[in-house]
Amino acid sequence: QVQLVESGGGLVQPGGSLRLSCAASGSIYRANVMGWYRQAPGKERELVATMTNDGRINYADSVQGRFTISRYNANNTVFLQMSSLNPEDTAVYFCYAVIVRGTRPSTYWGQGTQVTASP
């Protein structure tokens, strides 16, 4: 079994910053991709940022320049540094990983952490 455990969400004023963390545990051979998605009330889940194990990064246009993704491959952790948060960033943020355990990669999700940017 593989588990993704997130931490670091909370309430912040517009313009503020938060840092999310996610640790993958279990029987993991390699985490090909780790990253973050988010889902706001009444909206579909959307990509925020992902990073491959060889360092390729993909950001949503809406967070480019404000959010920074990083990861430690050695212990299968991924981080999301969020700056200049605005109310449109309010959502449940889900950790996402594509993990190889045997010969095939599988997709895993965390339980989600709430991020709220509000006065």
CSV table of C-alpha atoms in Angstrom, one decimal:
chain,number,residue,atom,x,y,z
A,1,GLN,CA,0.0,0.0,0.0
A,2,VAL,CA,1.0,3.6,-0.7
A,3,GLN,CA,-0.2,6.6,1.4
A,4,LEU,CA,0.1,10.3,0.6
A,5,VAL,CA,-0.1,12.5,3.7
A,6,GLU,CA,-0.5,16.3,3.2
A,7,SER,CA,0.1,19.0,5.7
A,8,GLY,CA,0.4,22.8,5.8
A,9,GLY,CA,-3.0,24.1,4.7
A,10,GLY,CA,-4.9,26.8,6.6
A,11,LEU,CA,-6.3,30.3,6.5
A,12,VAL,CA,-4.3,33.2,5.2
A,13,GLN,CA,-5.1,36.8,4.3
A,14,PRO,CA,-4.9,37.8,0.6
A,15,GLY,CA,-1.3,38.4,-0.3
A,16,GLY,CA,-0.1,36.0,2.2
A,17,SER,CA,1.9,32.8,1.9
A,18,LEU,CA,1.6,29.1,2.8
A,19,ARG,CA,3.7,26.0,2.3
A,20,LEU,CA,2.2,22.6,1.7
A,21,SER,CA,4.0,19.3,2.2
A,22,CYS,CA,3.2,15.8,1.1
A,23,ALA,CA,5.0,12.6,2.1
A,24,ALA,CA,4.5,9.3,0.3
A,25,SER,CA,5.0,6.2,2.3
A,26,GLY,CA,4.8,2.5,1.7
A,27,SER,CA,6.3,0.1,-0.8
A,28,ILE,CA,7.7,2.5,-3.4
A,29,TYR,CA,10.2,1.7,-6.1
A,30,ARG,CA,10.1,5.1,-7.7
A,31,ALA,CA,7.8,8.2,-7.7
A,32,ASN,CA,7.8,9.2,-11.4
A,33,VAL,CA,5.7,12.3,-10.8
A,34,MET,CA,4.6,14.2,-7.7
A,35,GLY,CA,2.6,17.3,-7.5
A,36,TRP,CA,-0.6,19.1,-6.6
A,37,TYR,CA,-4.1,19.5,-7.8
A,38,ARG,CA,-6.9,21.6,-6.3
A,39,GLN,CA,-10.7,21.7,-6.2
A,40,ALA,CA,-12.8,24.7,-5.4
A,41,PRO,CA,-16.5,24.4,-4.4
A,42,GLY,CA,-18.6,23.7,-7.5
A,43,LYS,CA,-15.6,23.3,-9.8
A,44,GLU,CA,-13.7,20.4,-11.2
A,45,ARG,CA,-10.3,19.3,-9.9
A,46,GLU,CA,-7.5,21.1,-11.7
A,47,LEU,CA,-3.8,20.9,-12.0
A,48,VAL,CA,-1.7,23.2,-9.9
A,49,ALA,CA,1.9,22.0,-10.4
A,50,THR,CA,3.7,18.7,-11.0
A,51,MET,CA,7.4,17.7,-11.0
A,52,THR,CA,9.0,14.6,-12.5
A,53,ASN,CA,11.7,12.7,-10.7
A,54,ASP,CA,14.2,14.2,-13.2
A,55,GLY,CA,13.2,17.7,-12.5
A,56,ARG,CA,10.7,18.6,-15.2
A,57,ILE,CA,8.1,21.0,-13.8
A,58,ASN,CA,4.6,22.0,-15.1
A,59,TYR,CA,2.6,24.9,-13.6
A,60,ALA,CA,-0.9,26.0,-14.2
A,61,ASP,CA,-1.0,29.4,-15.8
A,62,SER,CA,-2.9,30.8,-12.9
A,63,VAL,CA,-0.2,30.1,-10.4
A,64,GLN,CA,2.9,30.6,-12.6
A,65,GLY,CA,5.3,33.0,-10.9
A,66,ARG,CA,3.5,32.8,-7.5
A,67,PHE,CA,3.8,29.1,-6.6
A,68,THR,CA,7.0,27.0,-6.5
A,69,ILE,CA,7.0,23.2,-6.4
A,70,SER,CA,10.0,21.2,-5.1
A,71,ARG,CA,10.7,17.7,-4.1
A,72,TYR,CA,13.1,15.4,-2.3
A,73,ASN,CA,13.3,12.2,-4.4
A,74,ALA,CA,15.2,10.3,-1.6
A,75,ASN,CA,12.3,10.3,0.8
A,76,ASN,CA,9.4,10.9,-1.7
A,77,THR,CA,8.3,14.2,-0.5
A,78,VAL,CA,6.9,17.2,-2.4
A,79,PHE,CA,6.3,20.7,-1.4
A,80,LEU,CA,4.3,23.7,-2.7
A,81,GLN,CA,5.4,27.1,-1.7
A,82,MET,CA,2.4,29.5,-2.3
A,83,SER,CA,2.9,33.2,-2.3
A,84,SER,CA,0.6,36.2,-3.2
A,85,LEU,CA,-2.4,34.1,-2.4
A,86,ASN,CA,-5.7,35.5,-3.5
A,87,PRO,CA,-9.3,34.4,-2.9
A,88,GLU,CA,-9.4,32.5,-6.2
A,89,ASP,CA,-6.7,30.2,-4.8
A,90,THR,CA,-9.2,29.0,-2.1
A,91,ALA,CA,-9.7,25.3,-2.6
A,92,VAL,CA,-8.9,21.8,-1.2
A,93,TYR,CA,-5.4,21.0,-2.4
A,94,PHE,CA,-4.7,17.3,-3.1
A,95,CYS,CA,-1.3,15.7,-3.3
A,96,TYR,CA,-0.8,13.6,-6.4
A,97,ALA,CA,1.7,11.0,-7.3
A,98,VAL,CA,2.5,8.5,-10.0
A,99,ILE,CA,4.4,5.7,-8.3
A,100,VAL,CA,6.0,2.5,-9.5
A,101,ARG,CA,5.8,-0.3,-7.1
A,102,GLY,CA,6.4,-3.4,-9.3
A,103,THR,CA,6.5,-3.0,-13.0
A,104,ARG,CA,3.6,-0.6,-13.6
A,105,PRO,CA,3.0,2.9,-12.5
A,106,SER,CA,-0.2,3.7,-10.6
A,107,THR,CA,-1.8,7.0,-9.5
A,108,TYR,CA,-2.3,7.9,-5.9
A,109,TRP,CA,-4.1,10.8,-4.2
A,110,GLY,CA,-3.8,12.3,-0.7
A,111,GLN,CA,-6.9,13.1,1.4
A,112,GLY,CA,-6.7,16.9,0.7
A,113,THR,CA,-5.9,19.9,2.8
A,114,GLN,CA,-8.0,23.1,2.8
A,115,VAL,CA,-6.4,26.4,1.8
A,116,THR,CA,-8.4,29.5,2.3
A,117,ALA,CA,-7.3,33.0,1.3
A,118,SER,CA,-9.8,35.5,2.9
A,119,PRO,CA,-9.7,38.8,4.8
